XYZ file of C-alpha atoms in Angstrom:
563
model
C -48.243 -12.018 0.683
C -44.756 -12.164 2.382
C -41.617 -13.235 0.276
C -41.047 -16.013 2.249
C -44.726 -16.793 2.170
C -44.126 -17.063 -1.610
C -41.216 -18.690 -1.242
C -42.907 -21.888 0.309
C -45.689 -21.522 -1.884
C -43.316 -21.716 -5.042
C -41.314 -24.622 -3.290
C -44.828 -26.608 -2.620
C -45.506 -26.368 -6.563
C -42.646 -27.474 -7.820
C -42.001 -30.421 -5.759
C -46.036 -31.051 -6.326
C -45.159 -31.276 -10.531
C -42.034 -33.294 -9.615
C -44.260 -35.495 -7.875
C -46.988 -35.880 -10.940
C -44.155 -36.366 -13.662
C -42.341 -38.956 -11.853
C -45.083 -41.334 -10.210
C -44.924 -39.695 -6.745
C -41.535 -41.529 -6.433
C -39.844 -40.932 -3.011
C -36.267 -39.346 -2.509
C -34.010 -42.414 -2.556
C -31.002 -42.987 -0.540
C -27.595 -42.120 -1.077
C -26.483 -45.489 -2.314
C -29.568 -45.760 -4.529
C -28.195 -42.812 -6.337
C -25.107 -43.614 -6.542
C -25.974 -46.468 -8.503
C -28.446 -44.945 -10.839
C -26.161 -42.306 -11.449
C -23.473 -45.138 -12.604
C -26.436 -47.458 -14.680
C -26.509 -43.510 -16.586
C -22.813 -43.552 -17.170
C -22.982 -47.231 -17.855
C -25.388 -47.117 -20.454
C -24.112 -43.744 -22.229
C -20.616 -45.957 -22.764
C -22.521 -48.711 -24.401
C -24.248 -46.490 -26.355
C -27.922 -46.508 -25.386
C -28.104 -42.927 -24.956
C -32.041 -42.903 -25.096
C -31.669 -44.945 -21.425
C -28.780 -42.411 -20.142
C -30.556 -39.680 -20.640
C -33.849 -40.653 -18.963
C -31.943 -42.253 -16.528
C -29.616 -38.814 -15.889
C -33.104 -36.933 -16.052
C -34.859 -38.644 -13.378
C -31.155 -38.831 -11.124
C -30.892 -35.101 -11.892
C -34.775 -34.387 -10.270
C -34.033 -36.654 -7.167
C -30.586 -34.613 -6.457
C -31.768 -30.903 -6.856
C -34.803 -32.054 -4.073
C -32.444 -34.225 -1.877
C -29.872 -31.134 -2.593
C -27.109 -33.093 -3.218
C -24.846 -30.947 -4.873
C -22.285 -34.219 -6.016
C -24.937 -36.171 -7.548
C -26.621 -33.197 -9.300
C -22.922 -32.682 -11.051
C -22.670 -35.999 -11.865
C -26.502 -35.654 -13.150
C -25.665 -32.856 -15.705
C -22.435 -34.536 -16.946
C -24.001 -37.161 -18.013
C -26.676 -35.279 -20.013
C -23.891 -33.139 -20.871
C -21.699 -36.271 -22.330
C -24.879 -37.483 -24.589
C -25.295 -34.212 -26.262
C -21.539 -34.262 -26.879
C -22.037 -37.595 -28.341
C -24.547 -36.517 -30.655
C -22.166 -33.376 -31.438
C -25.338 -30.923 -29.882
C -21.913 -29.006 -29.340
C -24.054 -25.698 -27.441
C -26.443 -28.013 -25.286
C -23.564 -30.254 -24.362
C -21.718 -26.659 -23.636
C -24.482 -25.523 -21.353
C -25.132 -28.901 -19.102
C -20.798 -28.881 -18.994
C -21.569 -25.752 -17.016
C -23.961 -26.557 -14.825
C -22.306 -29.565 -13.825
C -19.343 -27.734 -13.548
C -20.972 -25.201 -11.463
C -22.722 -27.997 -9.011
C -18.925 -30.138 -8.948
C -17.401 -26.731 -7.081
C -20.355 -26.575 -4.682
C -19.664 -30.068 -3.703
C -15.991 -29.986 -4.339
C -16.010 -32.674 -6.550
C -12.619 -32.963 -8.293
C -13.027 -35.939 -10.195
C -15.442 -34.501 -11.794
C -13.835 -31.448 -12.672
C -10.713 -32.544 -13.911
C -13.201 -34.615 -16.798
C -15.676 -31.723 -17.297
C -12.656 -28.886 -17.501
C -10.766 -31.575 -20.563
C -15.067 -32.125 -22.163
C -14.696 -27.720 -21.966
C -11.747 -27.512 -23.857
C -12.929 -30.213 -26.279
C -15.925 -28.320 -27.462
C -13.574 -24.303 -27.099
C -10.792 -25.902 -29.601
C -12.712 -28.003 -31.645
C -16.366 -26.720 -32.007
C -15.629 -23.195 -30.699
C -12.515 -22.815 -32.316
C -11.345 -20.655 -29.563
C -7.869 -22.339 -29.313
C -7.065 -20.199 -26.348
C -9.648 -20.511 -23.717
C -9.537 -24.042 -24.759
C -6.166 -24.832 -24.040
C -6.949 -22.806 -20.725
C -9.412 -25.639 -19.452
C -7.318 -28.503 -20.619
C -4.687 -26.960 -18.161
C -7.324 -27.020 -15.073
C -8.124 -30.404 -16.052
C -4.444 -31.634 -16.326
C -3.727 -29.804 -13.290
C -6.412 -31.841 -11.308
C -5.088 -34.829 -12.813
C -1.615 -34.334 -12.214
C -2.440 -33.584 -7.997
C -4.381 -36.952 -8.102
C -1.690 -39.071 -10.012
C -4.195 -40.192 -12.544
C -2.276 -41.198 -14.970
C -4.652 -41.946 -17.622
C -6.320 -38.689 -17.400
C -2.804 -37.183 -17.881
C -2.154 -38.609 -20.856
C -5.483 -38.355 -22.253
C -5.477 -34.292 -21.627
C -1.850 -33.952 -22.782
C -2.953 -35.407 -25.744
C -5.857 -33.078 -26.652
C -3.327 -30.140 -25.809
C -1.172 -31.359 -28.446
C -4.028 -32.311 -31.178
C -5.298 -28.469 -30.255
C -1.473 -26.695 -30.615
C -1.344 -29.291 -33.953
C -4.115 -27.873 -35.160
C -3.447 -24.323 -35.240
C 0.016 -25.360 -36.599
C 2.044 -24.336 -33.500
C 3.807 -27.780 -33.138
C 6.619 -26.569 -30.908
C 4.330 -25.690 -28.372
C 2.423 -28.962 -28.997
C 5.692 -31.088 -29.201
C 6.772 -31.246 -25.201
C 3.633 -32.789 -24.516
C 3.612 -35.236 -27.581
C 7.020 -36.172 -25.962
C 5.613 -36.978 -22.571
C 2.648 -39.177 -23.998
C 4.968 -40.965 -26.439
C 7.416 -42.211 -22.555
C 4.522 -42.999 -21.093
C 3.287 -45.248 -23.988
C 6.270 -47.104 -24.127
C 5.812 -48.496 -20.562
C 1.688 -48.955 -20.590
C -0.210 -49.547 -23.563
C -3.522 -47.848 -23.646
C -5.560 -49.047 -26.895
C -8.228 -46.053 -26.412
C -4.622 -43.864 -27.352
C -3.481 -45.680 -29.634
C -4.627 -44.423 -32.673
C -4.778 -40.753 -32.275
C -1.322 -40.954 -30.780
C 0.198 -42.756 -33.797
C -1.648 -39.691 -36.018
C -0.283 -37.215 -33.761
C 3.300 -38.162 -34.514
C 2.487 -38.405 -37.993
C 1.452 -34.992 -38.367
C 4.657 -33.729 -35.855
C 6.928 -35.573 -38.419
C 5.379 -34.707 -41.382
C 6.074 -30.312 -40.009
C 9.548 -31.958 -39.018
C 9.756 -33.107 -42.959
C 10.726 -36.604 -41.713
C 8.122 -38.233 -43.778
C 9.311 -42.371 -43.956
C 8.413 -41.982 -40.208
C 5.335 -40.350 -40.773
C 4.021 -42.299 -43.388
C 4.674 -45.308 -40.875
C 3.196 -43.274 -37.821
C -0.010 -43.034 -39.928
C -0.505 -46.100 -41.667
C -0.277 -47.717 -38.377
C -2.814 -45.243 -36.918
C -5.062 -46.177 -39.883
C -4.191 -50.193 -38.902
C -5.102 -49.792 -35.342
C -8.498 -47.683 -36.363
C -9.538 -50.442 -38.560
C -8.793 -53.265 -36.150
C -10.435 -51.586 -32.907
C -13.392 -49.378 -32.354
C -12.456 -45.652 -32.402
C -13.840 -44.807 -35.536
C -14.090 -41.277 -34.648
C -9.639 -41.119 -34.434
C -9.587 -43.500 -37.501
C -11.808 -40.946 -39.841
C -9.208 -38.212 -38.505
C -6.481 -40.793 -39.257
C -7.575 -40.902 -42.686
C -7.947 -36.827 -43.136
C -4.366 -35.777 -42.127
C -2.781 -38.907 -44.029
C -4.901 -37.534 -46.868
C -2.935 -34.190 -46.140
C 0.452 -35.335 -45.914
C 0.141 -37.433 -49.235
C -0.968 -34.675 -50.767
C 2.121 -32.305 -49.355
C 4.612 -35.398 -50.640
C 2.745 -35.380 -54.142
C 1.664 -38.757 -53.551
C -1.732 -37.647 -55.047
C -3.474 -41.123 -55.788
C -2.810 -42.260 -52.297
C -3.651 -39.107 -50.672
C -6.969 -39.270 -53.679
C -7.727 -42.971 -51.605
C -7.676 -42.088 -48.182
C -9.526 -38.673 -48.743
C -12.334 -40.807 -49.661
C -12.129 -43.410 -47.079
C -12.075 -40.392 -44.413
C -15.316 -38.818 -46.634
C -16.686 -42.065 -46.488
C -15.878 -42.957 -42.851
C -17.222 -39.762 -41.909
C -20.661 -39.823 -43.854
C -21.093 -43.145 -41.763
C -20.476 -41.420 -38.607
C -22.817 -38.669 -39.201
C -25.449 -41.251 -40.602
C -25.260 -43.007 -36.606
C -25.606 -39.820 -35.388
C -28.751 -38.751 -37.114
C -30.024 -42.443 -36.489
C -29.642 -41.514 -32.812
C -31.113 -38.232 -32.673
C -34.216 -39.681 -34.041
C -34.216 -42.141 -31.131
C -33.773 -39.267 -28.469
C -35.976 -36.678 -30.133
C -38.548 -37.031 -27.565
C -36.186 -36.914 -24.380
C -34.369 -33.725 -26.424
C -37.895 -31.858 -26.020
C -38.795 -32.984 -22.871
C -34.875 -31.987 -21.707
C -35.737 -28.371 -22.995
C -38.905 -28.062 -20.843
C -36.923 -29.649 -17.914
C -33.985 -27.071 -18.771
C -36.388 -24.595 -17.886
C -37.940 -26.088 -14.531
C -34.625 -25.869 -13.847
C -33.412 -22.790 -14.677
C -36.481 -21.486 -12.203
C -35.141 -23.541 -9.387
C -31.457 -22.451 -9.912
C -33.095 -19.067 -9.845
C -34.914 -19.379 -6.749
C -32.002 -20.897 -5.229
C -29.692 -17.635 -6.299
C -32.163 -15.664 -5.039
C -31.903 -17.581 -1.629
C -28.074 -16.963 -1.547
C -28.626 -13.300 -2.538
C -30.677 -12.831 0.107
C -28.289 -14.686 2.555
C -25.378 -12.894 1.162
C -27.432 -9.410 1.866
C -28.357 -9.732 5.816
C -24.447 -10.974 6.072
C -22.743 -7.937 4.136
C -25.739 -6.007 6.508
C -24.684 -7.833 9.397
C -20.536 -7.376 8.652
C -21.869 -3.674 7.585
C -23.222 -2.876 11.438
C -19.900 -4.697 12.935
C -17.792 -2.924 10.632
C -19.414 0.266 11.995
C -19.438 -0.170 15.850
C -15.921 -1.140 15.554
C -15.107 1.733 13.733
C -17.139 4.174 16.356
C -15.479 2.056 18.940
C -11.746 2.745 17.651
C -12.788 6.388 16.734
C -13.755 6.696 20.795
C -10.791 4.988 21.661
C -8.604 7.344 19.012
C -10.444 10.385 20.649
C -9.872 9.378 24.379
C -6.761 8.802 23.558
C -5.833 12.429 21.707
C -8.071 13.871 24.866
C -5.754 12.443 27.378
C -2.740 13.429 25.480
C -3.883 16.847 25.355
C -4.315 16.587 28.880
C -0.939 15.598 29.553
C 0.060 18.064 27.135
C -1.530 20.998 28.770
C -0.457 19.777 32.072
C 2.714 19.267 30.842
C 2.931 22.796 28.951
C 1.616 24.163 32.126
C 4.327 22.646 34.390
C 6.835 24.836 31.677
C 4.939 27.489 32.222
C 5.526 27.587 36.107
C 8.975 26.246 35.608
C 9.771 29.208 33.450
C 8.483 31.891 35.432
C 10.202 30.507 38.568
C 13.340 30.803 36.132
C 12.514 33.798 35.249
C 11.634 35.535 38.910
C 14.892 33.813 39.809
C 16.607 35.340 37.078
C 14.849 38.882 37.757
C 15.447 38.887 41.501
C 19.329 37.567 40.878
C 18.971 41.059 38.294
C 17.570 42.542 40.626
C 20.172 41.767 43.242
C 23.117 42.327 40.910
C 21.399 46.314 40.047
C 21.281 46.835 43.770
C 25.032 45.281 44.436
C 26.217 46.975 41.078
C 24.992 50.397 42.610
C 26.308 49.854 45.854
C 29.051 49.189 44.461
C 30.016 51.728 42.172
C 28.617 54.484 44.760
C 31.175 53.025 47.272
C 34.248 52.857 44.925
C 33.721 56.212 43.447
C 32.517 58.046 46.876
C 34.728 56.785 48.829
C 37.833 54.350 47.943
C 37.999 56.662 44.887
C 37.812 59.439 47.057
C 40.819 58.365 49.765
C 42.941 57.014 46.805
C 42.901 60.903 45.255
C 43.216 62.035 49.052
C 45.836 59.611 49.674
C 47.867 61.070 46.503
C 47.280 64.758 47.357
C 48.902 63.911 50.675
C 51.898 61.962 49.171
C 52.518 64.793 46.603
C 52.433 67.708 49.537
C 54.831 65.853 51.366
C 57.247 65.325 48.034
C 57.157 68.880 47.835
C 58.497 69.436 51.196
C 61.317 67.305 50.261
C 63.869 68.303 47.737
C 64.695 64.918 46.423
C 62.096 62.617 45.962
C 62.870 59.189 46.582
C 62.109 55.863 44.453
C 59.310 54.302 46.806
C 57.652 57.633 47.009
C 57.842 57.388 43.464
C 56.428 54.032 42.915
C 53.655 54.586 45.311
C 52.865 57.377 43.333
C 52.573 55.595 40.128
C 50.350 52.542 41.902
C 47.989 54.813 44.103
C 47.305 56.472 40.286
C 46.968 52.968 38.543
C 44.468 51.906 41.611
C 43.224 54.997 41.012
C 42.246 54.001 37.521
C 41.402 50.913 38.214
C 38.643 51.605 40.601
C 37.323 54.032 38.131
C 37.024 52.228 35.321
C 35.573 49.389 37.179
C 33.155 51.943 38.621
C 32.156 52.991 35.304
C 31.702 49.298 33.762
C 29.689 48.218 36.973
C 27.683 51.998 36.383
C 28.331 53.626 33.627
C 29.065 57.437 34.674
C 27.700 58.317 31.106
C 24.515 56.291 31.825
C 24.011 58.365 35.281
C 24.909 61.643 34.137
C 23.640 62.254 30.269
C 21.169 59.154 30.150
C 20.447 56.214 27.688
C 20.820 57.667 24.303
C 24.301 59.145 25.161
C 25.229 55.834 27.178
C 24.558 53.563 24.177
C 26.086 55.985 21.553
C 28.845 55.865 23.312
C 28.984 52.177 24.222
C 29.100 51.572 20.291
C 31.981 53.760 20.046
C 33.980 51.870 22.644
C 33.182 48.582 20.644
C 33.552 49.589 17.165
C 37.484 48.677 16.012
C 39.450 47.584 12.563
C 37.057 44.445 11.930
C 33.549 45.644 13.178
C 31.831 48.724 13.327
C 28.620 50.152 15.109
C 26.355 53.010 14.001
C 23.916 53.972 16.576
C 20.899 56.027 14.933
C 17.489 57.395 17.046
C 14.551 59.673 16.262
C 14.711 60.833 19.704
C 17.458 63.585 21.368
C 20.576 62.111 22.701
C 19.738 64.653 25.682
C 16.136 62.797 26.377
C 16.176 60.952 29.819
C 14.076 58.235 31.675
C 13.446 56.623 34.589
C 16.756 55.722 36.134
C 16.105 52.236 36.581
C 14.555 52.014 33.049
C 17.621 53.643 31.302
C 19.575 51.304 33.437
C 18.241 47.961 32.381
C 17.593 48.609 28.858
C 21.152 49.553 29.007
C 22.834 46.364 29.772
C 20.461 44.602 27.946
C 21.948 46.220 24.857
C 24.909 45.794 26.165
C 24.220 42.076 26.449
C 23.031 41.928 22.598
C 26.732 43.901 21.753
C 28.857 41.459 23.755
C 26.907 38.427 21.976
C 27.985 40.204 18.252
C 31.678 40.427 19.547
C 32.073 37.125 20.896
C 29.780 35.223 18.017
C 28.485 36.919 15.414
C 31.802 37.721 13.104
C 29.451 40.810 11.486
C 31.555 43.416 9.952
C 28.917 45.721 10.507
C 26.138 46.188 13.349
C 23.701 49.270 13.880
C 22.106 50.226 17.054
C 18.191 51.831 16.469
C 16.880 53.338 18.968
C 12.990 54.835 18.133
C 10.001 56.278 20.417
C 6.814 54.861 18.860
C 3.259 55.648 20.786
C 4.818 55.415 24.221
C 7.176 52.405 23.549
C 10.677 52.435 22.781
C 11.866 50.177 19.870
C 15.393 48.857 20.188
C 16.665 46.822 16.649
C 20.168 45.392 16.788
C 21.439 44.420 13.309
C 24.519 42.683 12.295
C 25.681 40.553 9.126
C 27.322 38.119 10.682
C 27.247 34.414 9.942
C 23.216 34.303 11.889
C 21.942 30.747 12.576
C 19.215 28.652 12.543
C 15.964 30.612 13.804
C 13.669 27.108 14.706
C 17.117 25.963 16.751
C 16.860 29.180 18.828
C 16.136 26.704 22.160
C 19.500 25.161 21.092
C 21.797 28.218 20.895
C 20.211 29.807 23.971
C 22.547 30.640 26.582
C 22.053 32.353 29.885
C 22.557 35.790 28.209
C 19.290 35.349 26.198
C 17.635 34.173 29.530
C 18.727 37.254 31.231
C 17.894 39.682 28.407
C 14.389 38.148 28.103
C 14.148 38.089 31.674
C 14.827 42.093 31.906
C 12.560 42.418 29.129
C 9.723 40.485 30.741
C 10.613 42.565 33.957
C 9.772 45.753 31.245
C 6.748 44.280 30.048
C 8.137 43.801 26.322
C 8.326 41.897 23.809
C 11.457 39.955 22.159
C 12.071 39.336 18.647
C 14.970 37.306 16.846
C 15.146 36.598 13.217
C 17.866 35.093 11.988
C 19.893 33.508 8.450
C 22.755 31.450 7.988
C 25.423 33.519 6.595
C 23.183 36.477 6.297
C 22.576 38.100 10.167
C 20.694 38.300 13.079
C 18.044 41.379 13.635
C 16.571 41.812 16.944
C 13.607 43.851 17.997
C 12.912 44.855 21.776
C 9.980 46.548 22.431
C 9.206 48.029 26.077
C 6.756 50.616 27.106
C 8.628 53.936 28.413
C 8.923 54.511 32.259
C 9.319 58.264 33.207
């Protein structure tokens, strides 16, 4: 059989025994319950609890099959209210509850505010659980307070201060004494009377003001015995009993300790006299407590069950949202890696067309460099000396030689110079004529002065040569990294290494100068690093840079060896 097979079946039953215990009665309307739920109330505040109950039971029966949540609250209040009556403190607890529990279904806040103040009765005064008592009270004055209900204000304020009162803490209890005692002044409520004259007894009796409260209770104890709230009279009676006793009045304290025995043995007398009336409705309340309990049951199960296929359905949204972001998340990275790689790529070309640029302008500048130098020293070099040797035969033909001829001596021999030196810097005449090694030891020389030195080392001959255009580039390229410690690098010492290692020569350049920040190399790049990395990728080597602040700069150039 299916669940909700069962379901129905289960459903069928009970309304079948609701139908056998109450005379096959049909739902009535609205208004009909309305007004059998008030003939309930009616009759529980005249007393004739044996009609309120059987009155709340039937009411109660007609609501939970109608499913109106309100009148099911107001139902189990009702019960609730007799039990209190006949100080069945748990069962009155319980049917609080479920009427509480019904009155926030249906969002019935008249209701609450009276069932959260009937909670904290039965917490402080049955219960003795001061705090959670005094919790309630608050929810119930709360309530009262949003609906300007000024009775039930008062009313609550004055069981928070009878609870603070009776755990001694009067200065808690005191503010809302206060409030109760302004709004007596202006409205007289007689069902307040009593216990609020008893109250300020008791407040002025901690205060040790005790004419007042002897006055304060002796007209609480006058008002109890002229009016009908014998229950605040026999407490009247108790703490005057107390406070006689604390002023050593013992024979008066001795009298109204056994008016408040007395008082109370009557009380308790009514109450057994009407527990003997409902005894019948009490047992037939317990079976119905348990009907009940199965349909509040069923019904949970209901909601359960609703509750389920929602978190299910919110479950299987939650989810194809999630795939859905994590598709738009991945589309999303996929396309920026796109653009990346397209963008990366787009470096990539832009570099090497810097770099060919750079090479060919190299290039270029080799060519130019060697045309250069081959033209200054072959031939302007050439007629400058010529151009002397002639000038100096014809001086010695002369006996005196004259102060031009003089002067154009001494410029012919600085042009002279001039030409070769600038010969030299544009190709080196070491470089040409004793190769690299030589070249470079002797370029560190040339640099070295007062404030910076270079050492030049090598595991290879300073004899050794290479390909011309090899020696050549690696060359300048060292010259480059020399001219870049000069200008920069304030080192006090640098060292030149050159090594052969299987077929590759290793250049290191080392200072310990002030160095820089190694992840801001882009930064500090300047067109000399472009053109050294740009010979070096015209070598087919690699470039290395590793760098401290205020420690040095090491680089390492590897390049495979051209013959």
């Amino acid at each position: 059989m299916s669940i909700f097979r069962f379901l129905i079946f289960l459903s069928i039953f009970i309304q079948m025994n609701f139908i056998c215990v109450f005379g096959q009665e049909k739902i009535p309307s609205q208004e009909e319950l309305k007004k059998l739920s008030y003939e309930a109330g009616k009759n529980y505040e005249d007393g004739f609890l044996e009609k309120s109950l059987i009155q709340a039971r039937k009411l109660l029966s007609f609501a939970i099959l109608s499913k109106n949540y309100s009148i099911a609250a107001e139902a189990y209040n009702t019960i609730a209210a007799n039990f209190d009556e006949l100080e069945e403190s748990e069962k009155a607890f319980f049917y609080y509850n479920k009427s509480l529990y019904f009155a926030e279904k249906s969002n019935n806040e008249r209701l609450k505010k009276l069932i959260y103040n009937n909670l904290g009765n039965i917490y402080c005064f049955d219960k003795k659980q001061y705090k959670k008592g005094i919790l309630y009270y608050e929810k119930s004055l709360n309530i009262s307070l949003k609906q300007k209900d000024n009775y039930q204000v008062n009313f609550t304020k004055l069981n928070i201060t009878w609870a603070y009162f009776d755990i001694g803490d009067y200065k808690s209890g005191y503010p809302y004494l206060k409030a109760i005692n302004n709004y007596y002044t202006t409205k007289k409520e007689p069902t307040l009377y009593v216990a609020l004259n008893m109250l300020n007894g008791m407040y002025c009796s901690y205060s040790e003001e005790n004419d007042k409260a002897r006055q304060y209770f002796q007209e609480a104890i006058k008002a109890g015995l002229q009016g009908s709230e014998k229950t605040d009279l026999c407490f009247a009676y108790e703490e005057y009993s107390k406070f006689l006793n604390k002023i050593e009045d013992y024979k008066n304290a001795y009298s109204n300790l056994n008016a408040y025995k007395k008082l109370d043995e009557e009380l308790r007398s009514e109450e057994k006299l009407k527990k003997i009336k409902i005894a019948g409705i009490d047992l037939e309340l317990d079976e119905y407590k348990r009907e009940l309990e199965k349909i509040d049951k069923l019904y949970k199960t209901k909601q359960q069950l609703f509750k389920a296929e929602q978190n299910r359905n919110k479950k299987i949204v939650s989810v194809v949202i999630l795939l859905f972001v994590i598709i738009v998340i991945l589309f999303y990275l996929l396309y920026q890696n796109a653009r990346l790689r397209q963008k990366n790529k787009l470096k990539d070309i832009q570099r090497n067309i810097q770099l060919n640029i750079i090479n060919a302008s190299i290039d270029g500048q080799e060519l130019e460099r060697k045309k250069i130098a081959s033209f200054l020293h072959d031939n302007v070099s050439a007629m400058l000396s010529s151009a002397g040797l002639h000038l100096n035969a014809y001086s010695s033909q002369t006996d005196t030689e004259s102060e031009e001829i003089a002067k154009t001596k001494a410029i012919l021999e600085n042009a002279h110079d001039s030409v070769r030196d600038l010969s030299h810097e544009l190709l080196p005449a070491l470089l040409v004529r004793f190769g690299l090694l030589f070249s470079v030891d002797d370029l560190c020389e040339r640099n070295s002065n007062s404030t910076l030195h270079f050492e030049f080392s090598s595991n290879v001959s300073l004899k050794k040569r290479y390909n011309e255009r090899f020696e050549i580039r690696v060359y300048f390229i060292i010259s480059e990294l020399l001219n870049n410690i000069v200008k920069h690098s304030t080192a006090q010492n640098a060292k030149v290494i050159l090594n052969e290692i299987n077929d590759r020569l290793i250049v290191t350049v080392y200072d310990n100068g002030n160095g820089f920040d190694a992840k801001k190399l882009d930064s500090v790049e300047g067109f000399g690093l472009n053109r050294i990395r740009a010979r070096i990728k015209k070598l087919r080597g690699t470039f290395a840079i590793k760098s401290i602040e205020n420690e040095g700069t090491t680089v390492v150039i590897k390049v495979p060896i051209s013959y």
